[in-house]
Amino acid sequence: MTETIFGSENEHWVCPSDRQLALRAKLCTGWSIHTFRSERQRKAQTLEKRELDLIMSVIHRAEQLEILEQHRIGRLVERLENMRRSAVGNGLSQCLLCGEVFGLLSSSSVLCLDCCMKVCTKCGIETAGSQKRAQWLCKICTTLGTLDFSLLYDQENNALHCTINKAKGLKPMDHNGLSDPYVKLHLLPGASKANKLRTKTLRNTLNPVWSETLTYYGITDEDMVRKTLRISVCDEDKFRHNEFIGETRIPLKKLKPNQTKNFSNCLEKHIFEQIERVNDSERGRIMISLKYSSQKCGLVVGIIRCAHLAAMDANGFSDPYVKTYLKPDENKKSKHKTAVKKKTLNPEFNEEFFYEIKYADLSKKTLEVTVWDYDIGKSNDFIGGLSLGINANGERLKHWFDCLKNKDKKIERWHTLTNELPGSGYND
């Protein structure tokens, strides 16, 4: 988009490009730029070579520290494997690790809280209990294993790709000394079935290799600042509850857009944190495409997919579908509805609806989009909605304007659903 210049030669005002508008919106500044001021500010804020060199040295030092940490973790895992192989005791009358016999005249024993095997005080580690009473873990149980994975934030497509590569040295959870591990992901705060992803389960192994990529859609720059990814490794049991092995957490603000970052983290026990209140008005997200077709003389509305919808049914899921209206709608003929997607909080629709309308009349119209949960035998539940049009604001207004000024071009955007029903006169 070219910039339009207004004013005299001495005082130019510029209508900025779309990219400048997005940047200035984040900085809470105005809709136009006074050119001589912006140029003066730009020169005043330019970093000197010495400052740039200092910043680069800090980044380089941080990268070196991360490499050293990965080497340290590798040495710990190797040490743990050697410890497991050299365990010589029975864990009852002898120390599980060193084989020392317990008795009145010899070493005293302590019971490992996790594996319930006895070890001597030299081979155990004392931890603080919940009731201010000492609890012990053997040196094997204090290390739960390591997990190798990588994360990539695709900023253009609002997607977070999580590739789970492999785990090493997992804690045995079954009687055969092995585990049936799988990995599950949650976004915090607000962990729920709507943002839960999981890998397949691998049987009878302590060193599983998944090489599986799980993707979150509808991730915004704001999410990357305030959200944390929790990665949990669990053991699947057919006849009992699945057992937790360990977890690791990654604040998403550590990631750089469009750059893959690799991790090799030691698993930890459950990490308890203060529960952060989630915005109750946020009911999920929807991806919508708009295109005005000059050939067909009408508006093409695409309902592509939803993400992280609110659960409306007792099973923790919903049966969502989407309705659209183009208002004002005097003849009440503008209603369109997608198919119902069963038992999901992340449905994919890929449906398009056509509204025959003159281009000049679009500026007087409002597109209302609502998401519903289908129920048999009772009223359907409203999940969330939004309005796009001249009276909208923020990204919704910008989406509408982008459609108006780019004929025959499909414009896709993610939008947040709220619990306010657009056009309260329309019920399902």
Coordinates of C-alpha atoms in Angstrom, one line a residue:
M1 CA 0.0 0.0 0.0
T2 CA 1.4 3.4 -1.0
E3 CA 1.4 6.2 1.5
T4 CA -0.8 9.3 0.8
I5 CA 0.7 12.7 1.8
F6 CA -1.4 15.6 3.0
G7 CA -0.5 19.2 4.0
S8 CA 2.1 21.8 2.8
E9 CA 5.7 21.2 1.9
N10 CA 6.9 22.2 5.4
E11 CA 4.4 20.1 7.3
H12 CA 3.6 16.7 5.7
W13 CA 1.2 14.3 7.2
V14 CA 1.2 10.7 6.0
C15 CA -1.5 8.1 5.9
P16 CA 0.5 5.0 6.9
S17 CA 0.6 1.5 5.4
D18 CA -1.2 -1.5 6.9
R19 CA 2.0 -2.7 8.6
Q20 CA 2.6 0.8 10.2
L21 CA -1.0 0.8 11.4
A22 CA -0.5 -2.5 13.1
L23 CA 2.7 -1.4 14.8
R24 CA 1.2 2.0 15.9
A25 CA -1.9 0.2 17.2
K26 CA 0.3 -1.8 19.6
L27 CA 2.0 1.4 20.7
C28 CA -1.4 3.1 21.3
T29 CA -0.4 6.0 19.0
G30 CA -2.5 7.8 16.4
W31 CA -3.6 7.0 12.9
S32 CA -1.2 9.3 11.1
I33 CA 2.5 10.2 11.3
H34 CA 3.9 13.7 11.3
T35 CA 6.9 13.1 9.1
F36 CA 9.5 15.5 10.4
R37 CA 8.8 14.5 14.0
S38 CA 9.0 10.7 13.2
E39 CA 12.3 11.2 11.4
R40 CA 13.7 13.2 14.2
Q41 CA 12.6 10.6 16.7
R42 CA 14.0 7.8 14.5
K43 CA 17.4 9.4 14.4
A44 CA 17.4 10.1 18.2
Q45 CA 16.5 6.4 18.9
T46 CA 19.1 4.8 16.5
L47 CA 21.4 2.5 18.4
E48 CA 25.1 3.1 18.3
K49 CA 27.5 0.4 17.1
R50 CA 28.8 0.0 20.7
E51 CA 25.2 -0.6 22.0
L52 CA 24.5 -3.1 19.2
D53 CA 27.7 -5.0 20.0
L54 CA 26.7 -5.1 23.7
I55 CA 23.3 -6.5 22.8
M56 CA 24.8 -9.2 20.5
S57 CA 27.3 -10.2 23.2
V58 CA 24.5 -10.7 25.7
I59 CA 22.5 -12.9 23.2
H60 CA 25.6 -14.9 22.4
R61 CA 26.4 -15.5 26.1
A62 CA 22.8 -16.6 26.7
E63 CA 23.1 -19.1 23.8
Q64 CA 26.4 -20.5 25.2
L65 CA 24.8 -20.9 28.7
E66 CA 21.9 -22.8 27.1
I67 CA 24.4 -25.2 25.3
L68 CA 26.2 -25.8 28.6
E69 CA 22.9 -26.6 30.3
Q70 CA 22.0 -29.2 27.7
H71 CA 25.4 -30.8 28.2
R72 CA 24.8 -30.9 31.9
I73 CA 21.4 -32.5 31.5
G74 CA 23.0 -35.2 29.2
R75 CA 25.6 -36.0 31.9
L76 CA 22.9 -36.3 34.6
V77 CA 20.9 -38.7 32.4
E78 CA 24.0 -40.8 31.7
R79 CA 24.7 -40.9 35.5
L80 CA 21.2 -42.0 36.2
E81 CA 21.4 -44.9 33.7
N82 CA 24.6 -46.0 35.2
M83 CA 23.0 -45.9 38.7
R84 CA 20.1 -48.0 37.5
R85 CA 22.4 -50.6 35.9
S86 CA 24.5 -50.9 39.1
A87 CA 21.6 -51.2 41.5
V88 CA 22.4 -54.4 43.6
G89 CA 20.0 -54.5 46.6
N90 CA 16.5 -55.9 46.9
G91 CA 15.0 -52.8 48.4
L92 CA 13.7 -54.6 51.4
S93 CA 16.4 -55.9 53.7
Q94 CA 19.1 -54.2 51.6
C95 CA 19.6 -50.8 50.2
L96 CA 18.3 -50.8 46.6
L97 CA 21.3 -48.9 45.2
C98 CA 24.4 -49.9 47.2
G99 CA 23.2 -53.3 48.6
E100 CA 24.1 -52.4 52.2
V101 CA 22.3 -54.7 54.7
F102 CA 19.9 -52.9 57.2
G103 CA 20.0 -53.8 60.9
L104 CA 20.5 -52.5 64.4
L105 CA 24.2 -52.3 64.1
S106 CA 24.4 -51.1 60.5
S107 CA 22.8 -48.3 58.5
S108 CA 19.3 -47.2 59.0
S109 CA 16.8 -47.4 56.2
V110 CA 14.4 -44.9 54.7
L111 CA 11.4 -45.6 52.4
C112 CA 11.3 -43.9 49.0
L113 CA 8.0 -42.1 48.6
D114 CA 7.7 -42.9 44.9
C115 CA 8.9 -46.5 44.4
C116 CA 8.3 -47.7 48.0
M117 CA 11.7 -49.3 48.1
K118 CA 14.1 -49.0 51.0
V119 CA 17.5 -47.2 50.6
C120 CA 20.1 -46.1 53.1
T121 CA 20.4 -42.4 54.0
K122 CA 23.5 -42.1 51.8
C123 CA 21.5 -43.2 48.7
G124 CA 18.3 -41.2 49.5
I125 CA 17.5 -37.6 49.3
E126 CA 15.4 -35.9 52.0
T127 CA 12.6 -33.6 50.8
A128 CA 10.1 -31.4 52.6
G129 CA 6.8 -33.0 53.2
S130 CA 3.4 -31.4 53.0
Q131 CA 2.9 -31.8 56.8
K132 CA 6.4 -30.4 57.7
R133 CA 7.6 -34.0 58.0
A134 CA 10.7 -35.3 56.3
Q135 CA 10.1 -37.5 53.2
W136 CA 12.6 -39.4 51.2
L137 CA 13.2 -40.3 47.6
C138 CA 15.9 -42.6 46.2
K139 CA 18.3 -41.1 43.8
I140 CA 16.7 -42.9 40.9
C141 CA 13.2 -41.5 41.5
T142 CA 14.5 -37.9 41.9
T143 CA 15.2 -38.0 38.1
L144 CA 12.1 -38.7 36.0
G145 CA 13.7 -38.6 32.6
T146 CA 14.3 -36.0 29.9
L147 CA 12.1 -34.9 27.0
D148 CA 13.4 -33.7 23.6
F149 CA 11.0 -31.4 21.7
S150 CA 10.9 -28.3 19.5
L151 CA 8.5 -25.3 19.2
L152 CA 7.8 -23.1 16.3
Y153 CA 5.4 -20.0 16.3
D154 CA 4.1 -19.4 12.7
Q155 CA 3.1 -15.8 13.1
E156 CA 1.6 -15.4 9.6
N157 CA -0.8 -18.4 10.1
N158 CA -1.3 -17.8 13.9
A159 CA -0.2 -21.4 14.6
L160 CA 2.1 -22.9 17.3
H161 CA 3.7 -26.2 16.1
C162 CA 5.0 -28.5 18.9
T163 CA 7.1 -31.4 17.7
I164 CA 7.6 -34.1 20.3
N165 CA 10.7 -36.0 19.4
K166 CA 11.7 -38.4 22.1
A167 CA 12.1 -39.1 25.8
K168 CA 15.0 -40.8 27.5
G169 CA 15.4 -42.5 30.9
L170 CA 11.7 -42.3 31.9
K171 CA 10.7 -43.5 35.3
P172 CA 9.2 -47.1 35.2
M173 CA 5.5 -47.1 36.1
D174 CA 4.4 -50.7 35.4
H175 CA 5.2 -54.0 37.2
N176 CA 7.3 -55.1 34.2
G177 CA 9.8 -52.3 34.9
L178 CA 8.6 -50.3 31.8
S179 CA 6.0 -47.7 30.9
D180 CA 3.4 -47.0 28.2
P181 CA 4.2 -43.3 27.8
Y182 CA 2.4 -40.6 25.9
V183 CA 2.7 -36.8 25.9
K184 CA -0.1 -34.3 26.4
L185 CA -0.1 -30.5 26.0
H186 CA -2.0 -27.7 27.7
L187 CA -1.9 -23.9 27.4
L188 CA -1.8 -22.1 30.7
P189 CA -3.7 -20.3 32.2
G190 CA -7.0 -21.9 31.3
A191 CA -6.1 -25.6 30.8
S192 CA -9.1 -27.5 29.5
K193 CA -10.1 -30.0 26.9
A194 CA -10.4 -27.2 24.5
N195 CA -6.6 -26.7 24.4
K196 CA -5.5 -30.2 25.2
L197 CA -3.4 -32.1 22.6
R198 CA -1.8 -35.5 22.9
T199 CA 0.5 -37.9 21.1
K200 CA -0.1 -41.6 20.5
T201 CA 0.9 -44.1 23.2
L202 CA 4.0 -46.2 22.8
R203 CA 4.1 -49.5 24.6
N204 CA 6.7 -51.0 27.0
T205 CA 9.5 -48.5 26.7
L206 CA 11.4 -46.0 28.8
N207 CA 13.0 -44.4 25.8
P208 CA 10.1 -43.6 23.5
V209 CA 10.5 -41.9 20.1
W210 CA 7.3 -40.2 18.9
S211 CA 8.5 -37.7 16.2
E212 CA 5.0 -36.3 16.2
T213 CA 3.9 -32.7 15.6
L214 CA 0.9 -31.2 17.4
T215 CA -0.5 -27.8 16.3
Y216 CA -2.4 -25.1 18.1
Y217 CA -4.4 -22.9 15.8
G218 CA -5.6 -19.3 16.5
I219 CA -2.5 -18.3 18.5
T220 CA -2.0 -14.6 18.7
D221 CA 1.0 -12.4 19.6
E222 CA -0.8 -11.6 22.8
D223 CA -1.0 -15.3 23.7
M224 CA 2.7 -15.6 23.0
V225 CA 3.3 -13.0 25.7
R226 CA 1.0 -14.3 28.4
K227 CA 0.6 -18.0 27.9
T228 CA 2.8 -20.9 29.1
L229 CA 2.9 -24.3 27.4
R230 CA 2.7 -27.3 29.8
I231 CA 4.1 -30.6 28.4
S232 CA 3.3 -33.6 30.5
V233 CA 4.5 -37.2 30.1
C234 CA 2.0 -39.8 31.4
D235 CA 1.8 -43.6 31.6
E236 CA -1.4 -45.1 30.0
D237 CA -3.1 -47.9 32.0
K238 CA -6.0 -49.9 30.5
F239 CA -7.7 -50.8 33.8
R240 CA -6.7 -47.9 36.0
H241 CA -6.3 -44.2 35.9
N242 CA -3.4 -43.0 33.8
E243 CA -0.3 -42.1 35.9
F244 CA 1.6 -38.9 35.8
I245 CA 5.4 -39.3 35.2
G246 CA 6.7 -35.7 34.9
E247 CA 6.3 -32.4 33.2
T248 CA 8.1 -29.3 31.9
R249 CA 6.8 -25.8 31.2
I250 CA 7.8 -23.3 28.6
P251 CA 6.8 -19.6 28.7
L252 CA 5.9 -18.8 25.1
K253 CA 7.5 -15.4 25.3
K254 CA 10.8 -17.3 25.0
L255 CA 10.1 -18.1 21.4
K256 CA 10.9 -15.9 18.4
P257 CA 8.4 -15.7 15.6
N258 CA 9.1 -18.1 12.7
Q259 CA 12.2 -19.6 14.4
T260 CA 12.3 -23.2 15.5
K261 CA 13.7 -23.6 19.1
N262 CA 14.9 -27.0 20.3
F263 CA 14.6 -28.1 23.9
S264 CA 16.0 -31.0 25.9
N265 CA 14.4 -30.6 29.4
C266 CA 14.5 -32.7 32.6
L267 CA 11.0 -33.7 33.6
E268 CA 9.8 -32.4 37.0
K269 CA 7.1 -33.4 39.4
H270 CA 3.7 -31.5 39.4
I271 CA 4.4 -27.7 39.6
F272 CA 1.7 -25.9 41.5
E273 CA 1.2 -22.3 40.8
Q274 CA -1.3 -19.6 41.7
I275 CA -4.3 -20.0 39.5
E276 CA -4.7 -17.0 37.2
R277 CA -8.2 -15.9 36.4
V278 CA -9.2 -16.4 32.8
N279 CA -11.4 -13.9 31.0
D280 CA -14.9 -15.4 31.2
S281 CA -16.1 -13.4 28.3
E282 CA -13.7 -15.2 25.9
R283 CA -15.4 -18.2 24.5
G284 CA -13.0 -19.4 21.8
R285 CA -11.8 -18.2 18.4
I286 CA -13.0 -18.4 14.9
M287 CA -11.3 -18.0 11.5
I288 CA -13.3 -16.2 8.9
S289 CA -12.6 -15.3 5.3
L290 CA -14.2 -12.4 3.4
K291 CA -14.1 -11.6 -0.3
Y292 CA -16.2 -9.3 -2.4
S293 CA -16.6 -10.9 -5.9
S294 CA -17.0 -8.3 -8.6
Q295 CA -17.8 -11.0 -11.1
K296 CA -20.7 -12.4 -9.1
C297 CA -21.6 -9.0 -7.5
G298 CA -21.7 -10.4 -4.0
L299 CA -19.9 -11.1 -0.7
V300 CA -18.4 -14.5 -0.1
V301 CA -18.1 -15.4 3.6
G302 CA -15.9 -18.4 4.5
I303 CA -16.3 -20.2 7.9
I304 CA -13.0 -22.0 8.1
R305 CA -12.5 -23.3 11.6
C306 CA -12.9 -22.6 15.4
A307 CA -10.4 -23.1 18.2
H308 CA -10.6 -23.5 22.0
L309 CA -14.4 -23.3 22.1
A310 CA -16.1 -23.3 25.5
A311 CA -17.5 -26.7 26.5
M312 CA -21.3 -26.8 26.8
D313 CA -22.0 -30.5 27.3
A314 CA -21.6 -32.7 30.3
N315 CA -18.9 -34.8 28.6
G316 CA -16.7 -31.7 28.4
F317 CA -17.2 -31.1 24.7
S318 CA -19.7 -29.4 22.4
D319 CA -21.4 -30.1 19.1
P320 CA -20.7 -26.8 17.4
Y321 CA -22.1 -25.2 14.3
V322 CA -21.9 -21.6 12.9
K323 CA -24.7 -19.2 11.8
T324 CA -24.2 -16.0 9.8
Y325 CA -26.5 -13.0 9.1
L326 CA -26.0 -9.9 6.9
K327 CA -27.9 -7.1 8.5
P328 CA -30.1 -5.1 8.2
D329 CA -32.1 -8.0 6.9
E330 CA -35.6 -6.8 6.2
N331 CA -36.7 -10.0 4.5
K332 CA -35.0 -12.3 7.0
K333 CA -33.4 -14.3 4.2
S334 CA -29.7 -13.8 5.0
K335 CA -29.3 -16.7 7.5
H336 CA -26.8 -19.3 6.6
K337 CA -25.7 -22.3 8.7
T338 CA -22.8 -24.8 8.6
A339 CA -23.0 -28.5 9.3
V340 CA -22.8 -29.7 13.0
K341 CA -19.4 -31.1 14.1
K342 CA -19.9 -33.7 16.8
K343 CA -18.0 -33.8 20.1
T344 CA -15.2 -31.3 19.5
L345 CA -13.9 -27.9 20.7
N346 CA -11.7 -27.4 17.7
P347 CA -14.0 -27.9 14.7
E348 CA -12.9 -27.5 11.0
F349 CA -15.8 -26.4 8.7
N350 CA -14.3 -25.0 5.4
E351 CA -17.7 -23.8 4.2
E352 CA -18.5 -20.7 2.2
F353 CA -21.8 -18.7 1.9
F354 CA -22.7 -16.1 -0.8
Y355 CA -24.6 -12.9 -0.2
E356 CA -25.8 -11.1 -3.4
I357 CA -25.2 -7.4 -2.7
K358 CA -24.0 -4.3 -4.5
Y359 CA -20.5 -3.2 -3.5
A360 CA -21.7 0.3 -2.6
D361 CA -24.2 -1.2 -0.1
L362 CA -21.6 -3.1 1.8
S363 CA -20.6 -0.1 3.9
K364 CA -24.2 0.0 5.3
K365 CA -24.2 -3.7 6.3
T366 CA -23.0 -5.7 9.4
L367 CA -22.1 -9.4 9.3
E368 CA -23.1 -11.2 12.4
V369 CA -21.5 -14.6 13.2
T370 CA -22.6 -16.8 16.0
V371 CA -21.4 -20.2 17.2
W372 CA -23.9 -22.6 18.8
D373 CA -23.9 -26.0 20.5
Y374 CA -26.4 -28.4 19.0
D375 CA -28.7 -30.3 21.5
I376 CA -31.4 -32.8 20.8
G377 CA -34.7 -32.3 22.6
K378 CA -33.9 -28.8 24.0
S379 CA -32.8 -25.4 23.0
N380 CA -29.4 -25.1 21.5
D381 CA -26.7 -23.4 23.6
F382 CA -25.1 -20.1 22.5
I383 CA -21.3 -20.4 22.7
G384 CA -20.1 -17.1 21.4
G385 CA -20.4 -14.5 18.6
L386 CA -19.0 -11.4 16.9
S387 CA -19.9 -8.7 14.4
L388 CA -17.9 -7.4 11.4
G389 CA -18.8 -4.1 9.8
I390 CA -18.5 -0.3 9.8
N391 CA -19.6 -0.1 13.5
A392 CA -17.1 -2.7 14.7
N393 CA -13.7 -1.8 16.2
G394 CA -10.1 -3.2 16.3
E395 CA -9.3 -6.2 14.2
R396 CA -13.0 -6.7 13.2
L397 CA -13.2 -3.2 11.7
K398 CA -9.9 -3.6 10.0
H399 CA -11.0 -7.0 8.5
W400 CA -14.1 -5.4 7.0
F401 CA -12.1 -2.4 5.6
D402 CA -9.5 -4.8 4.1
C403 CA -12.3 -6.7 2.3
L404 CA -13.8 -3.4 1.0
K405 CA -10.6 -2.1 -0.4
N406 CA -9.3 -5.4 -1.9
K407 CA -12.0 -6.6 -4.3
D408 CA -11.7 -10.2 -5.5
K409 CA -9.1 -11.0 -2.8
K410 CA -9.8 -13.5 0.0
I411 CA -8.9 -12.0 3.4
E412 CA -8.6 -14.4 6.3
R413 CA -8.5 -13.4 10.0
W414 CA -8.8 -15.0 13.4
H415 CA -11.3 -13.3 15.7
T416 CA -12.1 -13.8 19.4
L417 CA -15.7 -14.9 20.3
T418 CA -17.4 -13.2 23.2
N419 CA -20.4 -14.2 25.3
E420 CA -22.4 -11.2 24.0
L421 CA -25.1 -12.3 21.5
P422 CA -25.0 -10.0 18.4
G423 CA -28.4 -8.8 17.5
S424 CA -30.2 -10.0 20.6
G425 CA -33.4 -10.3 18.6
Y426 CA -31.9 -13.4 16.9
N427 CA -32.1 -16.6 19.0
D428 CA -31.5 -20.1 17.7

